[in-house]
Amino acid sequence: MTTELESTRRALRDAVAQAERAAELARLLDAAEAKLAAAEQSAAEARSLAERLSEAEERLETEQAAADKLRKELAEQRFQAEVANWKLSSIKVARWNRLGDAIKSGKSNPVRLAKGLRGAAKPVKRPIAPKRKPPTAAKAKDERPGAAYQATTTTRTLGGASFKLKPFRVPTGPNTRPHLTAAVIADPHAEALLRYEWRQTTGFTPRDFARVLPLEVPHLLVVESVSQGPWAEEITGEPGEGLKALLAWCAERGIRTVFWHTQGDVAAYAAAAELFEHRFTTDLTVAWPRLQFGVQPRVHNPLPLSGGRIDRVLTLDQLLPGHLTYPDVLTSYRWPAAVDCPPGTPQWRLAELAACGTPIGTEADTRRAHVALRRAYQMGTMTERIDELLDAIGLPSARATLNTSVLLPIMDPYLMEHALAQVAKQSGVDQLIVIGPPESELRARDVLPDVEIVYRRPHPAMTEGAMLDAGIDLCEADLVAVMDPRDVYGPHYLADLRRAFLFSTADIVGKAAFYAHLRKPQATLLKQPEAEYTYLPEIAGATLLARRNTLREIGFADLTDGWDEVLMRQCRTDGIKVFSADRFGYVRVRDEDRWLLGAAHLVEYGSAEPHALI
């Protein structure tokens, strides 16, 4: 009995185990069938995508073939036109044709007939027959920022008079954050502000974004509240299917999406904006985070037109007629002596004008224009705005900085207090290299408590150039400034000079135009006022601000007087660009200087600081 019961139990256990195995097999079978169905669906989708891709490739090949055919037909038409012109020219110079012309023109005048027949009898060189040329292939597109974004309208009309301008050349590359790619849908103005901030993809449409964007997958998508173009209907009112597909494509790839409201009634864009991860606005009445326009240093800067400014004050309507494209607007900004802007002019427009160095008002006041330029940049550049945007959406905003080390050689102990006071005025100084008497180290730490101080005591026989050469290896910032203990520097001196690195391509920036004060005659002079905002062979050594690596490669000559002249000669030899900035913020102070007296303009007898330090 016990044996039978045990056998029954074993049989039951085996049956239960088999049932569990059968259930597990059934579950696995169901899972396998589900995966198989999913795989079949994926395969079907893949086949569909492959078919669509094949169709797109076929259409592209067809379009390319059509374009090649059109180029060949155009080349053939040009050749046939050249052949026709050649035949016509050959007929005109043929002897029989010239004889006929001579007889026709001289039939009533025997003298003219004789001359015509003698001329027709002379041999004439026949034109060379044209040759077929292969059709020219389409040029590769230049992908650098601004490459296809140049001014075209070179003529302006004022009061019936026509003025021809040489357009402002929109700079191409580099950009501020080459590690970052953004897909951007924007009107021309906003596109001009953004194009230098990252690698930028534009021009895609609701129909082709899935083909264009994978060529360089972006890190973020930025869509402005555009008023024209293929995306305008997609983002106004009820969101379009193209916009939904674009946002779904971005979501699948973890691409951040940003909507930027810059114009129009926000209610018209509200439904589309809700589909984006992040929303920003320039409108103070809208309860979204702010992203205001800022000046773009690459295009909003005081670099002049090659023909200079016209000697007229224009109204804003005269300056910017409605037909201008934005690259042409950038040309117009630099053209007048001043612009009289009406009340209600948008703040961003005033900032862009001021950043181009154009006086705003009824007078061409260069001092006020310089202060307005400085204020426009202080209000914020587009680079700083994009820093805020990237921080808000969680992307790295890393970029090159303009942090500065100052080299201060103090050869005369009596100038120590004055020299340190000039450095203490400056903003943006990260490090001060002091080479001078022992007491200058402690005094520098007292005067500049928030700046890293590095002190070196010079050898008694060291020249100023040797002191600078010893100090350059101690500098750690990206930029290095040289300051002269004898001279006067305004509080905006370094900030103004650093700005030039935002829009110029120079490795060394300084001043060839500057004010000077001679103590003995109490004379204030202005040297080379025409040398502002231009690339020149040399600048004053006491105003030198340079990239650290460039200075390390060149080095300083072992001289006290003339080390800057040697350095500038080396720059010319090595092809290093040197840029002269504005005339303000610096005064060269000497007891007397015959060279300056002969090379500069006399401003007045009195202090130079009211003229220079604004």
XYZ file of C-alpha atoms in Angstrom:
614
model
C 0.000 0.000 0.000
C 2.809 2.387 0.965
C 4.674 1.530 -2.221
C 1.609 2.274 -4.375
C 1.039 5.601 -2.559
C 4.646 6.606 -3.101
C 4.397 5.687 -6.770
C 1.239 7.777 -7.077
C 2.953 10.739 -5.455
C 5.919 10.468 -7.789
C 3.588 10.252 -10.740
C 1.709 13.350 -9.539
C 4.981 15.249 -9.051
C 6.130 14.268 -12.523
C 2.788 15.316 -13.953
C 2.948 18.685 -12.194
C 6.538 19.212 -13.384
C 5.571 18.308 -16.913
C 2.589 20.671 -16.700
C 4.896 23.480 -15.453
C 7.336 22.722 -18.264
C 4.489 22.721 -20.730
C 3.236 26.059 -19.355
C 6.732 27.508 -19.578
C 7.096 26.187 -23.105
C 3.732 27.727 -23.975
C 4.821 31.065 -22.477
C 8.125 30.928 -24.350
C 6.259 29.994 -27.524
C 3.920 32.974 -27.084
C 6.900 35.274 -26.450
C 8.694 33.882 -29.492
C 5.580 34.361 -31.612
C 5.246 37.951 -30.323
C 8.908 38.640 -31.111
C 8.476 37.016 -34.499
C 5.457 39.216 -35.194
C 7.386 42.285 -34.054
C 10.328 41.215 -36.199
C 8.029 40.732 -39.173
C 6.525 44.174 -38.544
C 10.024 45.695 -38.242
C 11.048 43.881 -41.404
C 7.980 45.247 -43.158
C 8.799 48.745 -41.925
C 12.412 48.272 -42.983
C 11.270 47.116 -46.426
C 8.955 50.109 -46.624
C 11.772 52.464 -45.588
C 14.128 50.755 -48.043
C 11.562 51.186 -50.801
C 11.056 54.845 -49.876
C 14.824 55.353 -49.737
C 15.198 53.628 -53.092
C 12.460 55.850 -54.527
C 14.139 58.941 -53.051
C 17.497 57.863 -54.495
C 15.869 57.252 -57.874
C 14.231 60.701 -57.752
C 17.578 62.230 -56.755
C 19.328 60.427 -59.614
C 16.580 61.573 -61.973
C 16.931 65.167 -60.778
C 20.713 64.974 -61.074
C 20.383 63.517 -64.565
C 17.931 66.270 -65.472
C 20.316 68.884 -64.087
C 23.205 67.347 -66.065
C 21.037 67.326 -69.180
C 20.119 70.985 -68.655
C 23.804 71.884 -68.185
C 24.693 70.047 -71.415
C 21.838 71.738 -73.284
C 22.884 75.136 -71.930
C 26.497 74.482 -72.960
C 25.322 73.428 -76.435
C 23.141 76.530 -76.764
C 26.065 78.733 -75.740
C 28.259 76.967 -78.312
C 25.665 77.376 -81.060
C 25.335 81.073 -80.170
C 29.124 81.448 -80.389
C 29.106 79.633 -83.761
C 26.390 81.967 -85.035
C 28.365 85.009 -83.912
C 31.511 83.566 -85.523
C 29.706 82.986 -88.818
C 28.313 86.519 -88.758
C 31.773 87.946 -88.040
C 33.295 85.799 -90.818
C 30.734 87.049 -93.320
C 31.392 90.658 -92.347
C 35.154 90.343 -92.977
C 34.810 88.244 -96.183
C 36.291 90.026 -99.242
C 33.151 89.699 -101.372
C 31.053 91.195 -98.579
C 33.459 94.095 -98.106
C 33.519 94.670 -101.920
C 29.724 94.761 -101.945
C 29.672 97.256 -99.050
C 32.264 99.442 -100.849
C 30.255 99.440 -104.118
C 26.996 100.178 -102.292
C 28.417 103.036 -100.235
C 30.424 104.583 -103.132
C 28.064 104.210 -106.090
C 27.368 107.945 -106.131
C 30.871 109.056 -105.122
C 33.777 107.833 -107.278
C 36.426 108.899 -104.715
C 34.730 106.993 -101.900
C 34.271 104.019 -104.234
C 37.980 103.916 -105.045
C 38.954 104.081 -101.379
C 36.416 101.413 -100.489
C 37.659 99.056 -103.202
C 41.294 99.513 -102.126
C 40.312 98.764 -98.490
C 38.291 95.708 -99.510
C 41.258 94.363 -101.464
C 43.437 94.234 -98.346
C 43.553 90.887 -96.495
C 41.762 90.818 -93.127
C 42.360 88.275 -90.387
C 39.348 86.005 -90.032
C 37.952 85.297 -86.530
C 38.886 82.033 -84.844
C 36.156 79.394 -84.844
C 34.807 78.565 -81.360
C 35.411 75.168 -79.763
C 33.022 73.066 -77.749
C 33.628 73.181 -74.009
C 32.523 70.512 -71.541
C 29.574 71.607 -69.371
C 30.685 73.031 -66.040
C 29.806 70.908 -63.033
C 27.875 72.442 -60.174
C 30.155 73.974 -57.558
C 30.346 72.347 -54.153
C 28.429 74.233 -51.502
C 30.556 76.169 -49.035
C 29.288 75.125 -45.590
C 31.082 77.798 -43.568
C 28.868 80.226 -41.607
C 27.925 83.141 -43.831
C 29.425 81.627 -47.016
C 26.154 81.906 -48.950
C 24.926 84.919 -47.017
C 26.448 87.980 -48.647
C 25.149 91.453 -49.389
C 23.987 92.075 -52.946
C 22.326 95.502 -53.078
C 25.240 97.893 -53.482
C 23.363 101.008 -54.603
C 21.407 103.371 -52.342
C 19.299 106.336 -53.420
C 18.907 109.556 -51.393
C 16.940 112.519 -52.660
C 17.252 111.340 -56.253
C 21.028 110.873 -55.971
C 22.510 107.399 -56.362
C 25.334 106.120 -54.131
C 27.332 102.970 -54.836
C 28.549 101.084 -51.763
C 31.053 98.276 -51.480
C 29.058 95.755 -49.394
C 30.048 94.662 -45.927
C 31.537 91.206 -46.276
C 29.676 88.827 -43.971
C 32.414 86.747 -42.301
C 32.623 82.991 -42.843
C 33.554 80.782 -39.885
C 34.727 79.929 -37.381
C 31.948 79.368 -34.879
C 31.955 79.678 -31.102
C 31.053 76.073 -30.236
C 32.279 73.734 -33.017
C 31.409 70.703 -30.864
C 27.677 71.533 -30.979
C 25.274 71.110 -33.911
C 21.882 72.803 -34.053
C 19.058 72.392 -36.555
C 17.499 75.844 -36.891
C 14.250 77.088 -38.407
C 14.410 80.893 -38.324
C 13.853 84.089 -40.287
C 17.001 85.702 -41.792
C 17.544 88.086 -38.855
C 17.540 85.405 -36.158
C 19.508 83.047 -38.406
C 22.241 85.713 -38.706
C 22.413 85.991 -34.928
C 22.666 82.234 -34.383
C 24.845 81.004 -37.268
C 28.186 81.677 -35.517
C 27.225 80.106 -32.182
C 27.375 76.452 -33.269
C 27.450 74.226 -36.330
C 24.115 75.114 -37.879
C 21.849 73.162 -40.241
C 19.156 75.194 -42.014
C 17.087 75.038 -45.183
C 15.373 71.706 -44.485
C 11.606 71.481 -45.092
C 8.708 69.365 -43.766
C 9.216 67.088 -46.766
C 12.978 66.479 -46.627
C 14.108 66.866 -42.986
C 14.320 63.071 -42.550
C 16.887 62.988 -45.380
C 18.792 66.181 -44.497
C 19.190 66.014 -40.714
C 20.748 62.507 -40.505
C 23.711 63.817 -42.512
C 24.803 65.557 -39.302
C 22.483 64.630 -36.445
C 21.919 67.764 -34.337
C 22.140 68.091 -30.564
C 19.155 70.444 -30.475
C 16.382 71.835 -32.631
C 15.590 75.569 -32.418
C 12.386 76.807 -34.079
C 11.653 80.541 -34.190
C 8.128 81.912 -34.619
C 8.790 82.353 -38.336
C 6.403 84.415 -40.441
C 7.333 83.015 -43.855
C 8.728 79.897 -45.502
C 7.638 76.241 -45.555
C 7.398 75.979 -41.754
C 5.201 79.057 -41.135
C 1.936 77.166 -41.661
C 3.210 74.209 -39.617
C 3.650 76.245 -36.407
C 0.708 78.668 -36.562
C -2.721 77.611 -35.384
C -3.121 73.849 -35.258
C 0.332 72.177 -35.482
C 1.008 70.643 -38.883
C 1.848 67.017 -39.539
C 5.335 67.978 -40.734
C 6.112 69.639 -37.386
C 4.764 66.654 -35.456
C 6.891 64.303 -37.537
C 9.985 66.462 -36.985
C 9.472 66.548 -33.213
C 8.840 62.780 -33.132
C 12.072 62.260 -35.091
C 13.935 64.373 -32.520
C 12.301 62.567 -29.569
C 13.408 59.166 -30.890
C 17.027 60.393 -30.910
C 17.029 62.347 -27.648
C 17.443 65.697 -29.432
C 16.449 68.722 -27.321
C 13.683 70.840 -28.873
C 13.306 74.591 -28.314
C 10.602 77.001 -29.459
C 11.642 80.678 -29.548
C 8.843 83.246 -29.772
C 10.264 86.465 -31.220
C 7.371 88.023 -33.174
C 3.635 87.876 -33.683
C 0.810 87.042 -31.285
C 1.958 84.271 -28.965
C -1.550 82.790 -29.039
C -1.072 81.938 -32.712
C 1.905 79.715 -31.807
C 0.719 78.396 -28.426
C -0.525 75.006 -29.662
C 2.687 74.260 -31.561
C 4.882 75.563 -28.726
C 3.299 73.078 -26.291
C 4.821 70.222 -28.317
C 8.381 71.420 -27.604
C 10.423 70.520 -24.536
C 11.460 74.123 -23.915
C 9.871 77.488 -24.736
C 11.465 80.948 -24.681
C 10.235 84.411 -25.632
C 11.415 87.973 -26.218
C 8.001 89.329 -25.100
C 7.992 90.604 -21.519
C 4.220 90.022 -21.283
C 4.487 86.272 -21.951
C 5.073 83.986 -18.966
C 7.859 81.960 -20.587
C 11.588 82.136 -19.843
C 13.324 85.084 -21.517
C 15.668 84.746 -24.469
C 16.229 88.264 -25.807
C 18.073 89.254 -28.955
C 21.727 90.159 -28.397
C 24.299 91.704 -30.682
C 26.264 89.198 -32.742
C 29.917 90.394 -32.622
C 30.775 88.693 -35.905
C 28.395 91.001 -37.837
C 27.509 93.793 -35.381
C 30.881 95.461 -34.956
C 32.643 98.741 -35.840
C 34.621 97.333 -38.775
C 34.111 100.055 -41.427
C 33.041 99.839 -45.054
C 35.939 100.155 -47.474
C 34.532 103.412 -48.831
C 34.002 104.918 -45.408
C 30.887 106.747 -44.225
C 28.800 109.263 -46.110
C 28.829 112.745 -44.576
C 25.085 112.769 -43.873
C 22.696 112.141 -41.001
C 19.908 109.833 -42.185
C 16.538 108.911 -40.792
C 15.906 105.246 -40.100
C 13.529 105.068 -43.089
C 16.218 106.500 -45.374
C 18.784 104.084 -43.990
C 16.665 100.935 -44.189
C 14.179 100.896 -47.067
C 11.898 97.901 -46.940
C 13.426 95.951 -49.845
C 16.802 95.250 -48.170
C 17.870 91.751 -47.232
C 19.549 91.391 -43.846
C 23.114 91.234 -45.276
C 22.341 94.534 -47.018
C 21.052 95.900 -43.711
C 24.475 95.156 -42.215
C 26.019 97.255 -44.994
C 23.600 100.121 -44.351
C 24.365 100.122 -40.618
C 27.945 101.228 -41.408
C 27.154 103.818 -44.054
C 25.853 107.092 -42.524
C 27.582 109.673 -40.349
C 24.692 109.238 -37.882
C 21.125 107.882 -37.751
C 18.172 109.821 -36.350
C 15.954 107.073 -34.906
C 12.308 107.867 -34.037
C 10.740 107.082 -30.645
C 9.597 103.486 -30.445
C 12.530 102.062 -32.430
C 13.040 98.476 -31.151
C 15.821 98.154 -28.598
C 17.529 95.410 -30.589
C 17.700 97.705 -33.639
C 19.295 100.494 -31.593
C 21.779 98.008 -30.114
C 22.769 96.672 -33.541
C 23.296 100.196 -34.896
C 25.370 101.181 -31.854
C 27.437 97.987 -32.035
C 28.395 98.941 -35.611
C 29.861 102.198 -34.280
C 27.159 104.377 -35.860
C 26.187 107.472 -33.834
C 22.474 107.563 -32.962
C 21.052 111.080 -33.012
C 21.289 114.208 -35.102
C 25.081 114.657 -34.783
C 28.100 112.539 -35.700
C 29.593 112.370 -32.194
C 32.317 109.690 -32.077
C 32.675 109.862 -28.279
C 28.979 109.212 -27.699
C 29.058 106.523 -30.374
C 31.876 104.708 -28.567
C 30.000 104.806 -25.255
C 26.850 103.499 -26.995
C 28.868 100.695 -28.627
C 30.236 99.679 -25.247
C 26.737 99.746 -23.731
C 25.316 97.619 -26.574
C 27.842 94.886 -25.834
C 27.290 95.185 -22.077
C 23.576 94.547 -22.617
C 24.556 91.079 -23.814
C 25.915 89.385 -26.893
C 24.238 86.485 -28.647
C 27.027 84.258 -27.355
C 26.002 85.053 -23.792
C 22.321 84.519 -24.658
C 23.097 81.067 -26.054
C 25.062 80.267 -22.887
C 21.835 80.940 -20.960
C 19.799 78.830 -23.386
C 22.140 75.840 -23.208
C 22.342 75.983 -19.423
C 18.535 76.030 -19.230
C 18.034 72.985 -21.480
C 20.909 70.969 -20.022
C 23.535 71.072 -22.776
C 27.183 72.086 -22.159
C 27.898 75.726 -23.020
C 31.690 75.306 -23.066
C 33.543 77.784 -25.304
C 36.802 79.692 -25.476
C 37.204 82.501 -22.959
C 38.893 85.896 -22.972
C 40.412 85.667 -19.498
C 43.491 87.864 -19.171
C 46.920 87.894 -17.547
C 48.631 91.282 -17.181
C 52.400 91.677 -17.501
C 53.558 94.664 -15.429
C 57.309 95.410 -15.447
C 58.140 98.131 -12.889
C 61.616 99.490 -13.504
C 61.141 102.673 -11.437
C 59.975 102.102 -7.809
C 58.392 105.565 -7.760
C 55.916 104.416 -10.415
C 54.719 101.363 -8.451
C 51.616 102.906 -6.854
C 50.503 104.524 -10.090
C 51.029 101.316 -12.081
C 49.084 99.100 -9.657
C 46.260 101.629 -9.556
C 45.931 101.405 -13.350
C 45.615 97.603 -13.187
C 43.129 97.789 -10.287
C 40.743 99.820 -12.484
C 40.401 97.019 -15.025
C 37.723 94.335 -15.143
C 38.355 90.759 -16.212
C 41.938 90.466 -14.916
C 42.568 86.912 -13.698
C 46.310 87.109 -13.076
C 48.925 89.810 -12.570
C 52.605 89.128 -13.204
C 54.573 91.787 -11.333
C 58.289 92.122 -12.060
C 59.752 94.884 -9.958
C 60.957 95.939 -6.487
C 60.256 93.579 -3.536
C 57.603 95.809 -1.961
C 55.465 95.598 -5.115
C 54.359 92.017 -4.295
C 52.665 92.833 -0.981
C 51.302 96.073 -2.349
C 49.810 94.268 -5.358
C 48.061 91.783 -3.075
C 46.556 94.669 -1.111
C 45.399 96.581 -4.174
C 44.115 93.538 -6.102
C 42.831 91.075 -3.469
C 40.753 89.034 -5.963
C 43.498 88.610 -8.569
C 46.163 85.904 -8.619
C 49.497 87.676 -8.035
C 52.759 86.194 -9.328
C 55.881 88.124 -8.340
C 59.403 87.929 -9.696
C 62.310 90.110 -8.657
C 64.366 91.234 -11.669
C 68.123 91.162 -11.954
C 69.623 94.666 -11.716
C 70.779 94.688 -15.350
C 67.545 93.301 -16.887
C 65.972 95.279 -19.708
C 62.219 95.757 -19.952
C 62.091 93.284 -22.838
C 63.949 90.679 -20.764
C 61.499 91.193 -17.890
C 58.549 90.668 -20.225
C 60.154 87.577 -21.773
C 60.669 86.110 -18.287
C 57.055 86.862 -17.382
C 55.359 85.381 -20.436
C 56.051 81.802 -19.293
C 54.281 82.569 -15.991
C 51.042 83.643 -17.701
C 48.159 81.160 -17.577
C 45.239 83.070 -19.123
C 44.270 82.879 -22.802
C 45.152 86.553 -23.389
C 48.197 88.497 -22.186
C 48.254 92.286 -21.765
C 51.355 94.451 -21.402
C 50.891 97.667 -19.401
C 53.416 100.502 -19.011
C 53.794 101.934 -15.477
C 54.235 105.443 -16.891
C 50.935 105.608 -18.757
C 47.271 106.152 -17.861
C 44.612 103.512 -18.534
C 40.883 104.081 -18.238
C 38.566 101.654 -16.393
C 37.197 100.264 -19.690
C 40.603 99.909 -21.364
C 40.983 96.113 -21.230
C 37.285 95.393 -21.764
C 37.311 97.532 -24.921
C 40.450 95.822 -26.239
C 39.179 92.313 -25.479
C 36.059 93.051 -27.515
C 38.168 93.207 -30.691
C 38.905 89.472 -30.371
C 35.166 88.785 -30.785
C 35.028 90.175 -34.322
C 38.582 90.375 -35.688
C 40.836 87.518 -36.815
C 43.939 89.051 -35.242
C 46.287 87.382 -32.771
C 47.478 90.742 -31.423
C 45.262 93.734 -30.640
C 46.299 97.192 -29.499
C 46.164 100.864 -30.393
C 47.824 102.676 -33.271
C 45.416 105.579 -32.687
C 45.765 107.012 -29.190
C 46.047 110.182 -27.113
C 49.356 111.307 -25.623
C 50.279 113.929 -23.025
C 53.660 115.672 -22.856
C 54.251 117.132 -19.391
C 56.822 119.817 -20.186
C 54.811 121.652 -22.858
C 51.510 120.474 -21.259
C 50.384 119.387 -24.709
C 47.709 116.798 -25.527
C 48.209 115.051 -28.873
C 46.226 112.579 -30.955
C 48.224 110.078 -32.995
C 46.862 108.474 -36.180
C 43.114 109.062 -35.672
C 42.496 107.342 -39.020
C 44.015 104.092 -37.699
C 40.963 102.924 -35.722
C 39.420 99.491 -36.356
C 41.844 98.324 -38.990
C 44.646 95.823 -39.529
C 48.008 97.596 -39.407
C 51.714 96.701 -39.411
C 52.171 97.829 -35.797
C 50.561 99.128 -32.616
C 51.984 100.763 -29.461
C 53.701 98.212 -27.196
C 52.108 99.681 -24.045
C 48.670 98.771 -25.486
C 49.507 95.213 -26.502
C 46.915 92.487 -25.851
C 47.757 89.180 -27.479
C 46.993 85.498 -27.464
C 49.358 83.836 -25.027
C 50.621 81.148 -27.402
C 51.419 83.740 -30.061
C 53.532 85.791 -27.646
C 55.346 82.689 -26.443
C 56.302 81.798 -30.006
C 57.543 85.313 -30.826
C 59.145 86.284 -27.512
C 60.416 89.720 -26.503
C 63.678 91.334 -27.582
C 66.260 92.064 -24.855
C 65.735 95.838 -25.089
C 64.258 98.562 -22.940
C 63.468 101.013 -25.726
C 62.162 99.558 -28.970
C 61.221 96.023 -27.888
C 57.752 96.613 -29.365
C 59.174 97.665 -32.740
C 61.180 94.434 -32.923
C 58.091 92.419 -31.985
C 56.012 94.107 -34.688
C 58.707 93.401 -37.299
C 58.626 89.753 -36.280
C 54.832 89.726 -36.670
C 55.160 91.066 -40.211
C 57.798 88.436 -41.003
C 55.676 85.586 -39.583
C 52.385 86.805 -41.071
C 50.758 87.395 -37.683
C 47.718 89.679 -37.907
C 47.791 92.859 -35.803
C 44.615 94.879 -35.250
C 44.308 98.493 -34.132
C 41.205 99.154 -32.009
C 39.682 102.491 -30.924
C 41.551 105.613 -29.741
C 39.927 105.781 -26.283
C 40.844 104.446 -22.837
C 44.604 105.058 -22.922
C 47.002 108.019 -22.593
C 50.697 107.777 -23.323
C 52.486 110.024 -20.789
C 56.013 111.341 -21.306
C 57.929 114.442 -20.206
C 58.718 115.201 -23.825
C 58.788 113.315 -27.107
C 60.002 114.984 -30.293
C 58.838 112.064 -32.419
C 55.282 112.408 -31.122
C 55.321 116.164 -31.632
C 56.122 115.611 -35.294
C 53.825 112.625 -35.885
C 50.616 113.511 -33.994
C 47.911 116.184 -34.110
C 47.805 118.812 -31.379
C 44.464 118.637 -29.580
C 44.991 121.346 -26.919
C 47.287 122.477 -24.168
C 45.932 120.758 -21.086
C 45.040 117.333 -19.721
C 44.433 114.435 -22.097
C 42.211 112.448 -19.762
C 38.928 114.276 -20.548
C 39.462 113.408 -24.212
C 40.653 109.823 -23.832
C 38.984 108.365 -20.756
C 35.289 108.024 -21.520
